[in-house]
PDB file of C-alpha atoms and ligand atoms in Angstrom:
ATOM      1  CA  MET A   1       3.100 -31.488  19.842  1.00 94.00           C
ATOM      2  CA  ASP A   2       0.800 -28.470  19.695  1.00 97.00           C
ATOM      3  CA  THR A   3       0.570 -26.469  16.496  1.00 97.00           C
ATOM      4  CA  VAL A   4      -1.094 -23.122  15.753  1.00 96.00           C
ATOM      5  CA  GLU A   5      -2.390 -22.537  12.233  1.00 94.00           C
ATOM      6  CA  PRO A   6      -2.424 -18.927  10.929  1.00 93.00           C
ATOM      7  CA  LEU A   7      -5.919 -19.072   9.417  1.00 92.00           C
ATOM      8  CA  PHE A   8      -6.856 -16.558   6.697  1.00 92.00           C
ATOM      9  CA  PRO A   9      -4.031 -14.055   7.140  1.00 94.00           C
ATOM     10  CA  ILE A  10      -3.698 -10.835   5.099  1.00 96.00           C
ATOM     11  CA  PRO A  11      -0.449 -10.615   3.076  1.00 97.00           C
ATOM     12  CA  LEU A  12       1.710  -7.505   2.873  1.00 98.00           C
ATOM     13  CA  LEU A  13       4.805  -7.554   0.670  1.00 98.00           C
ATOM     14  CA  ARG A  14       7.883  -5.478   1.451  1.00 97.00           C
ATOM     15  CA  SER A  15      10.601  -5.146  -1.169  1.00 98.00           C
ATOM     16  CA  ALA A  16      13.631  -3.236   0.089  1.00 97.00           C
ATOM     17  CA  GLY A  17      15.633  -1.029  -2.239  1.00 97.00           C
ATOM     18  CA  LEU A  18      13.574  -1.732  -5.363  1.00 98.00           C
ATOM     19  CA  VAL A  19      13.927   1.753  -6.864  1.00 98.00           C
ATOM     20  CA  PRO A  20      17.479   2.730  -7.939  1.00 98.00           C
ATOM     21  CA  VAL A  21      19.011   5.935  -6.642  1.00 97.00           C
ATOM     22  CA  ASP A  22      18.950   7.734 -10.019  1.00 98.00           C
ATOM     23  CA  LEU A  23      15.213   7.135 -10.428  1.00 98.00           C
ATOM     24  CA  ILE A  24      14.524   8.326  -6.870  1.00 98.00           C
ATOM     25  CA  ALA A  25      16.452  11.520  -7.678  1.00 97.00           C
ATOM     26  CA  ALA A  26      14.541  12.047 -10.936  1.00 96.00           C
ATOM     27  CA  LEU A  27      11.161  11.516  -9.247  1.00 96.00           C
ATOM     28  CA  THR A  28      12.130  13.859  -6.400  1.00 95.00           C
ATOM     29  CA  ALA A  29      13.188  16.538  -8.898  1.00 94.00           C
ATOM     30  CA  ALA A  30       9.957  16.091 -10.874  1.00 93.00           C
ATOM     31  CA  ILE A  31       7.791  16.742  -7.837  1.00 89.00           C
ATOM     32  CA  GLU A  32       9.450  20.142  -7.322  1.00 82.00           C
ATOM     33  CA  GLY A  33       7.929  21.442 -10.535  1.00 80.00           C
ATOM     34  CA  ALA A  34       4.677  19.495 -10.433  1.00 85.00           C
ATOM     35  CA  THR A  35       1.224  20.867  -9.796  1.00 84.00           C
ATOM     36  CA  THR A  36      -0.207  19.507  -6.558  1.00 89.00           C
ATOM     37  CA  ALA A  37      -3.573  19.687  -4.822  1.00 92.00           C
ATOM     38  CA  GLN A  38      -4.044  19.982  -1.098  1.00 92.00           C
ATOM     39  CA  ASN A  39      -5.527  16.974   0.676  1.00 91.00           C
ATOM     40  CA  LEU A  40      -9.095  17.594   1.844  1.00 86.00           C
ATOM     41  CA  ARG A  41      -8.334  16.610   5.446  1.00 87.00           C
ATOM     42  CA  SER A  42      -4.754  17.771   5.995  1.00 90.00           C
ATOM     43  CA  ALA A  43      -3.408  21.201   5.038  1.00 89.00           C
ATOM     44  CA  ALA A  44       0.156  19.852   4.971  1.00 91.00           C
ATOM     45  CA  LEU A  45      -0.446  16.909   2.630  1.00 91.00           C
ATOM     46  CA  PHE A  46      -0.378  17.402  -1.140  1.00 91.00           C
ATOM     47  CA  HIS A  47      -0.960  15.070  -4.082  1.00 90.00           C
ATOM     48  CA  THR A  48      -0.150  15.222  -7.765  1.00 87.00           C
ATOM     49  CA  ASP A  49      -2.928  14.333 -10.195  1.00 86.00           C
ATOM     50  CA  VAL A  50      -3.766  10.649 -10.415  1.00 89.00           C
ATOM     51  CA  ALA A  51      -2.053   9.656 -13.669  1.00 88.00           C
ATOM     52  CA  ASP A  52      -2.016   6.714 -16.035  1.00 93.00           C
ATOM     53  CA  PRO A  53       1.647   5.676 -15.621  1.00 94.00           C
ATOM     54  CA  ARG A  54       1.905   4.810 -19.318  1.00 93.00           C
ATOM     55  CA  GLY A  55       1.812   8.518 -20.105  1.00 92.00           C
ATOM     56  CA  ASP A  56       4.683   9.424 -17.779  1.00 94.00           C
ATOM     57  CA  PRO A  57       8.276   8.243 -18.460  1.00 96.00           C
ATOM     58  CA  LEU A  58       9.292   8.155 -14.783  1.00 96.00           C
ATOM     59  CA  PHE A  59       6.097   6.405 -13.681  1.00 97.00           C
ATOM     60  CA  SER A  60       6.588   3.945 -16.566  1.00 97.00           C
ATOM     61  CA  ARG A  61      10.017   3.036 -15.175  1.00 97.00           C
ATOM     62  CA  LEU A  62       8.471   2.510 -11.749  1.00 98.00           C
ATOM     63  CA  THR A  63       5.755   0.339 -13.249  1.00 98.00           C
ATOM     64  CA  ALA A  64       8.368  -1.880 -14.914  1.00 98.00           C
ATOM     65  CA  LEU A  65       9.988  -2.452 -11.513  1.00 98.00           C
ATOM     66  CA  VAL A  66       6.720  -2.994  -9.670  1.00 98.00           C
ATOM     67  CA  THR A  67       4.905  -5.302 -12.103  1.00 98.00           C
ATOM     68  CA  PRO A  68       6.942  -8.488 -11.352  1.00 98.00           C
ATOM     69  CA  LYS A  69       6.248  -7.893  -7.658  1.00 98.00           C
ATOM     70  CA  LEU A  70       2.521  -7.595  -8.422  1.00 98.00           C
ATOM     71  CA  VAL A  71       2.654 -10.941 -10.211  1.00 98.00           C
ATOM     72  CA  ASP A  72       4.332 -12.557  -7.179  1.00 98.00           C
ATOM     73  CA  PHE A  73       1.911 -10.920  -4.747  1.00 98.00           C
ATOM     74  CA  GLY A  74      -1.049 -11.891  -6.925  1.00 98.00           C
ATOM     75  CA  VAL A  75      -0.145 -15.556  -6.437  1.00 98.00           C
ATOM     76  CA  LEU A  76      -0.820 -15.099  -2.721  1.00 98.00           C
ATOM     77  CA  LEU A  77      -4.191 -13.452  -3.394  1.00 98.00           C
ATOM     78  CA  PHE A  78      -5.455 -15.508  -6.336  1.00 98.00           C
ATOM     79  CA  GLY A  79      -3.226 -18.596  -6.555  1.00 97.00           C
ATOM     80  CA  GLU A  80      -1.901 -18.009 -10.083  1.00 97.00           C
ATOM     81  CA  ARG A  81       0.600 -15.845 -11.931  1.00 98.00           C
ATOM     82  CA  LEU A  82      -1.803 -13.365 -13.527  1.00 97.00           C
ATOM     83  CA  GLU A  83      -1.095 -10.390 -15.760  1.00 97.00           C
ATOM     84  CA  TRP A  84      -1.232  -7.131 -13.838  1.00 98.00           C
ATOM     85  CA  THR A  85      -1.618  -3.469 -14.798  1.00 97.00           C
ATOM     86  CA  VAL A  86      -0.743  -0.460 -12.676  1.00 97.00           C
ATOM     87  CA  LYS A  87      -3.752   1.611 -13.623  1.00 96.00           C
ATOM     88  CA  GLU A  88      -2.973   4.813 -11.754  1.00 96.00           C
ATOM     89  CA  MET A  89      -0.075   6.390  -9.914  1.00 97.00           C
ATOM     90  CA  TRP A  90       0.440   9.634  -8.011  1.00 96.00           C
ATOM     91  CA  THR A  91       2.901  11.355  -5.681  1.00 95.00           C
ATOM     92  CA  ASN A  92       2.229  12.315  -2.050  1.00 95.00           C
ATOM     93  CA  VAL A  93       4.071  15.211  -0.430  1.00 95.00           C
ATOM     94  CA  LEU A  94       3.724  15.139   3.345  1.00 95.00           C
ATOM     95  CA  GLU A  95       5.118  18.299   4.925  1.00 95.00           C
ATOM     96  CA  ALA A  96       5.836  18.711   8.640  1.00 95.00           C
ATOM     97  CA  GLY A  97       2.587  18.628  10.613  1.00 96.00           C
ATOM     98  CA  GLY A  98       0.643  16.815   7.906  1.00 95.00           C
ATOM     99  CA  ASN A  99      -0.984  13.401   8.132  1.00 95.00           C
ATOM    100  CA  GLN A 100      -3.026  10.986   6.038  1.00 95.00           C
ATOM    101  CA  VAL A 101      -6.286   9.847   7.602  1.00 96.00           C
ATOM    102  CA  MET A 102      -7.407   6.212   7.590  1.00 96.00           C
ATOM    103  CA  HIS A 103      -8.558   5.123   4.134  1.00 96.00           C
ATOM    104  CA  SER A 104      -8.597   2.263   1.659  1.00 96.00           C
ATOM    105  CA  HIS A 105      -8.425   2.329  -2.165  1.00 97.00           C
ATOM    106  CA  ALA A 106     -11.599   1.677  -4.183  1.00 95.00           C
ATOM    107  CA  ASN A 107     -11.763   0.084  -7.656  1.00 95.00           C
ATOM    108  CA  SER A 108      -8.442  -1.661  -7.180  1.00 97.00           C
ATOM    109  CA  PHE A 109      -7.152  -5.070  -6.071  1.00 98.00           C
ATOM    110  CA  VAL A 110      -3.573  -4.339  -5.018  1.00 98.00           C
ATOM    111  CA  SER A 111      -2.215  -0.977  -3.908  1.00 98.00           C
ATOM    112  CA  GLY A 112       1.348   0.008  -3.211  1.00 98.00           C
ATOM    113  CA  VAL A 113       3.572   2.686  -1.794  1.00 98.00           C
ATOM    114  CA  LEU A 114       7.100   3.516  -2.950  1.00 98.00           C
ATOM    115  CA  TYR A 115       9.136   5.556  -0.492  1.00 98.00           C
ATOM    116  CA  LEU A 116      11.344   8.296  -1.973  1.00 97.00           C
ATOM    117  CA  THR A 117      12.612   9.830   1.282  1.00 96.00           C
ATOM    118  CA  ASP A 118      13.236   8.695   4.814  1.00 95.00           C
ATOM    119  CA  SER A 119      10.254   8.842   7.149  1.00 94.00           C
ATOM    120  CA  ASP A 120      10.446  10.151  10.681  1.00 95.00           C
ATOM    121  CA  PRO A 121      10.108   7.054  12.944  1.00 94.00           C
ATOM    122  CA  ARG A 122       6.847   8.513  14.288  1.00 94.00           C
ATOM    123  CA  CYS A 123       5.476   8.900  10.756  1.00 95.00           C
ATOM    124  CA  ARG A 124       5.486   5.365   9.417  1.00 95.00           C
ATOM    125  CA  THR A 125       2.582   3.941   7.480  1.00 97.00           C
ATOM    126  CA  VAL A 126       0.109   2.190   9.789  1.00 98.00           C
ATOM    127  CA  PHE A 127      -2.053  -0.705   8.567  1.00 98.00           C
ATOM    128  CA  ILE A 128      -5.281  -1.331  10.435  1.00 96.00           C
ATOM    129  CA  ARG A 129      -7.066  -4.574  11.185  1.00 92.00           C
ATOM    130  CA  PRO A 130     -10.252  -4.571   9.047  1.00 89.00           C
ATOM    131  CA  PRO A 131     -12.891  -2.894  11.201  1.00 84.00           C
ATOM    132  CA  GLY A 132     -16.333  -4.411  11.551  1.00 77.00           C
ATOM    133  CA  GLY A 133     -15.071  -7.900  10.809  1.00 72.00           C
ATOM    134  CA  PHE A 134     -15.939 -11.196  12.441  1.00 77.00           C
ATOM    135  CA  ASP A 135     -14.005 -10.373  15.554  1.00 79.00           C
ATOM    136  CA  TYR A 136     -14.633  -9.898  19.248  1.00 81.00           C
ATOM    137  CA  SER A 137     -15.974  -6.517  20.304  1.00 81.00           C
ATOM    138  CA  PHE A 138     -13.808  -6.925  23.396  1.00 86.00           C
ATOM    139  CA  ARG A 139     -10.097  -6.123  23.600  1.00 87.00           C
ATOM    140  CA  HIS A 140      -7.365  -6.861  26.096  1.00 92.00           C
ATOM    141  CA  HIS A 141      -4.896  -4.104  25.271  1.00 89.00           C
ATOM    142  CA  THR A 142      -2.639  -3.302  28.227  1.00 93.00           C
ATOM    143  CA  ARG A 143       0.985  -2.205  28.616  1.00 94.00           C
ATOM    144  CA  THR A 144       1.923  -5.759  29.524  1.00 97.00           C
ATOM    145  CA  ALA A 145      -0.120  -7.599  26.879  1.00 95.00           C
ATOM    146  CA  GLN A 146       1.987  -9.128  24.127  1.00 95.00           C
ATOM    147  CA  MET A 147       0.749  -8.027  20.695  1.00 93.00           C
ATOM    148  CA  GLY A 148       0.847 -10.410  17.767  1.00 92.00           C
ATOM    149  CA  PRO A 149      -0.944 -11.085  14.502  1.00 90.00           C
ATOM    150  CA  TYR A 150      -3.970 -12.516  16.301  1.00 91.00           C
ATOM    151  CA  ASN A 151      -4.709  -9.646  18.699  1.00 91.00           C
ATOM    152  CA  ALA A 152      -3.028  -6.478  17.375  1.00 92.00           C
ATOM    153  CA  GLY A 153      -5.314  -3.788  16.015  1.00 91.00           C
ATOM    154  CA  LYS A 154      -2.591  -2.112  13.977  1.00 94.00           C
ATOM    155  CA  TYR A 155       0.577  -3.007  12.110  1.00 95.00           C
ATOM    156  CA  LEU A 156       3.245  -0.327  12.053  1.00 95.00           C
ATOM    157  CA  LEU A 157       5.572  -0.666   9.096  1.00 94.00           C
ATOM    158  CA  PRO A 158       8.935  -1.374  10.804  1.00 90.00           C
ATOM    159  CA  GLU A 159      10.920   0.910   8.526  1.00 86.00           C
ATOM    160  CA  ALA A 160      10.748   2.313   5.050  1.00 91.00           C
ATOM    161  CA  ASN A 161      13.895   3.559   3.397  1.00 96.00           C
ATOM    162  CA  PRO A 162      14.159   5.441   0.099  1.00 97.00           C
ATOM    163  CA  GLY A 163      13.529   2.992  -2.735  1.00 98.00           C
ATOM    164  CA  ASP A 164      11.437   0.564  -0.701  1.00 98.00           C
ATOM    165  CA  LEU A 165       8.128  -0.832  -1.920  1.00 98.00           C
ATOM    166  CA  VAL A 166       5.124  -2.045   0.078  1.00 98.00           C
ATOM    167  CA  LEU A 167       2.248  -3.926  -1.571  1.00 98.00           C
ATOM    168  CA  PHE A 168      -1.058  -4.659   0.166  1.00 98.00           C
ATOM    169  CA  PRO A 169      -4.624  -5.653  -0.735  1.00 98.00           C
ATOM    170  CA  SER A 170      -6.499  -2.463  -1.651  1.00 98.00           C
ATOM    171  CA  TYR A 171      -9.246  -3.136   0.907  1.00 97.00           C
ATOM    172  CA  LEU A 172      -6.759  -2.890   3.796  1.00 97.00           C
ATOM    173  CA  TYR A 173      -7.211   0.376   5.701  1.00 97.00           C
ATOM    174  CA  HIS A 174      -4.104   2.435   6.365  1.00 98.00           C
ATOM    175  CA  GLU A 175      -3.068   5.853   7.638  1.00 97.00           C
ATOM    176  CA  VAL A 176      -0.005   8.009   8.200  1.00 97.00           C
ATOM    177  CA  PRO A 177       0.389   9.712  11.596  1.00 96.00           C
ATOM    178  CA  VAL A 178       1.247  13.388  11.919  1.00 97.00           C
ATOM    179  CA  ASN A 179       4.698  14.030  10.465  1.00 97.00           C
ATOM    180  CA  PRO A 180       6.962  15.615  13.104  1.00 97.00           C
ATOM    181  CA  GLY A 181       9.964  15.510  10.740  1.00 95.00           C
ATOM    182  CA  GLY A 182      10.921  16.826   7.333  1.00 95.00           C
ATOM    183  CA  ARG A 183       9.204  16.524   3.962  1.00 95.00           C
ATOM    184  CA  ARG A 184       8.202  12.922   3.251  1.00 96.00           C
ATOM    185  CA  LEU A 185       7.727  11.892  -0.381  1.00 96.00           C
ATOM    186  CA  THR A 186       5.984   8.740  -1.555  1.00 97.00           C
ATOM    187  CA  VAL A 187       4.541   7.445  -4.813  1.00 97.00           C
ATOM    188  CA  ALA A 188       1.302   5.470  -4.502  1.00 97.00           C
ATOM    189  CA  PHE A 189      -0.476   3.313  -7.064  1.00 98.00           C
ATOM    190  CA  ASN A 190      -3.387   0.996  -7.701  1.00 98.00           C
ATOM    191  CA  ALA A 191      -3.244  -2.184  -9.758  1.00 98.00           C
ATOM    192  CA  MET A 192      -5.659  -4.670 -11.308  1.00 97.00           C
ATOM    193  CA  PRO A 193      -5.253  -8.152 -12.771  1.00 98.00           C
ATOM    194  CA  HIS A 194      -6.295  -8.412 -16.428  1.00 97.00           C
ATOM    195  CA  GLU A 195      -8.804 -11.131 -15.694  1.00 97.00           C
ATOM    196  CA  LEU A 196     -10.365 -13.189 -12.922  1.00 97.00           C
ATOM    197  CA  ASP A 197     -11.917 -16.537 -13.751  1.00 97.00           C
ATOM    198  CA  CYS A 198     -14.360 -18.333 -11.458  1.00 96.00           C
ATOM    199  CA  TRP A 199     -15.085 -21.724 -13.024  1.00 97.00           C
ATOM    200  CA  GLY A 200     -15.251 -20.272 -16.529  1.00 97.00           C
ATOM    201  CA  TYR A 201     -17.122 -17.039 -15.687  1.00 97.00           C
ATOM    202  CA  ARG A 202     -14.513 -14.417 -16.477  1.00 97.00           C
ATOM    203  CA  ILE A 203     -14.382 -10.801 -15.453  1.00 96.00           C
ATOM    204  CA  ARG A 204     -11.907  -8.724 -17.440  1.00 96.00           C
ATOM    205  CA  PHE A 205     -10.477  -5.366 -16.518  1.00 94.00           C
ATOM    206  CA  SER A 206      -8.996  -3.130 -19.186  1.00 85.00           C
ATOM    207  CA  PRO A 207      -8.053   0.526 -19.371  1.00 77.00           C
TER     208      PRO A 207
HETATM  209 FE1  LIG B   1      -3.473   5.006   0.584  1.00 94.89          FE
END
């Protein structure tokens, strides 16, 4: 019998309905009165300041929900249940016509997005196959070609409902297409393990 081995895949964790309704409502209310800065590349995308979640009661509640998921996800990346810290968290307000250009998150190992509102189906987060990798420079992308994990250039998040969490390695590029719908609110964050150990040589990360 033939077998196909999925060599060296990139994990992405989806946790549906992680954030309870009352916390979604509190976070949504908080953004109404918050100071935001316009994104450099989109006039209809705004961000709150990047904050240490320990100094914010609502972000602290989110962190408590997210941290066990980081521990689980970290097992896929590093093979052990490590201690994890959400080191920074912020809110994104994507108005109609706004978009988020392709980017990755520096100085972080795992990043995540928590969805506070519905997203228009045309405005789902898109994850992009790492560019410049050890891959063919040729493509066979046609209307009839079947796309799968071995040939697709992009992964479109199937759906994201209010309260859902997505975790991904911070090096993974992602973007949000132009929003043709209503205001879309998300909370994003970056996380680090406390320590990595390579045969006794330890690197520690602390706030
Ligand atoms: Fe991002």
